[in-house]
Amino acid sequence: MSAPLAHLYALALRALDAHDRRAHELRARLAPVLAAGAAGLALLAGPAASAVARGGPACGVALIVTVCGAVVTVVAVGRLLSGERSPNALTLADAQRLLHEGDGMTSDARFYEAMIRGMRRLEQRSEREYDRLSRLFTGVMCGILFVLCGLALTALVG
């Protein structure tokens, strides 16, 4: 392997590994957040249940907020954990397509240009996937917040 190609390959691997690491770190933060939400749910469920037994229209509104938050949380967690995609995978077919698109087989310079274009596309796909995961994680956090606020409001109102 030539020195420029080896350098290009090392840079591309570092960039894609950084994106992959960011996505895995985001997924790793999900378990503690869910555990904290479950602890809050366990602490507030009893007082909220006794408040609902006493009834009132404000309790109904607070329960609607709680249920909406629970639905948002479950949907966001499901989408976050489902479909472990790997946007960083450059397959042999992708590499062949890149080389034939840019006529990268004719010279070293064209080969490098084709590979750089391919690595840029991978980086963009990886960035979009990280943004998607980040939005879903924010949805999980908001859903948990709504559940806990709804339960606390139910307990306070009742």
Short mmCIF file of N, CA and C in Angstrom, two decimals, residues 8-9 11 31-32 55 61 82-84 116 130:
data_model
loop_
_atom_site.label_atom_id
_atom_site.label_comp_id
_atom_site.label_asym_id
_atom_site.label_seq_id
_atom_site.Cartn_x
_atom_site.Cartn_y
_atom_site.Cartn_z
N LEU A 8 -4.54 8.11 4.01
CA LEU A 8 -5.96 8.33 3.76
C LEU A 8 -6.79 7.29 4.50
N TYR A 9 -6.39 6.05 4.42
CA TYR A 9 -7.12 4.97 5.09
C TYR A 9 -7.14 5.18 6.60
N LEU A 11 -6.82 8.03 8.27
CA LEU A 11 -7.67 9.17 8.59
C LEU A 11 -9.15 8.80 8.50
N ALA A 31 -29.36 3.32 29.57
CA ALA A 31 -29.67 2.47 30.73
C ALA A 31 -29.75 3.27 32.03
N PRO A 32 -28.78 4.14 32.35
CA PRO A 32 -28.92 4.93 33.59
C PRO A 32 -30.12 5.87 33.58
N GLY A 55 -60.05 10.94 43.09
CA GLY A 55 -60.64 11.49 41.87
C GLY A 55 -60.50 12.98 41.72
N VAL A 61 -56.50 15.12 34.13
CA VAL A 61 -55.56 15.84 33.25
C VAL A 61 -54.13 15.39 33.53
N SER A 82 -34.02 -0.45 18.41
CA SER A 82 -34.26 -1.32 17.27
C SER A 82 -33.35 -0.97 16.11
N GLY A 83 -33.14 -1.94 15.28
CA GLY A 83 -32.41 -1.70 14.04
C GLY A 83 -31.01 -1.17 14.22
N GLU A 84 -30.17 -1.93 14.87
CA GLU A 84 -28.75 -1.55 15.04
C GLU A 84 -28.14 -1.39 13.66
N ILE A 116 -11.95 9.30 -1.39
CA ILE A 116 -12.26 10.45 -0.53
C ILE A 116 -13.75 10.78 -0.62
N TYR A 130 -26.15 9.65 13.89
CA TYR A 130 -25.92 10.17 15.24
C TYR A 130 -26.98 11.21 15.59
#
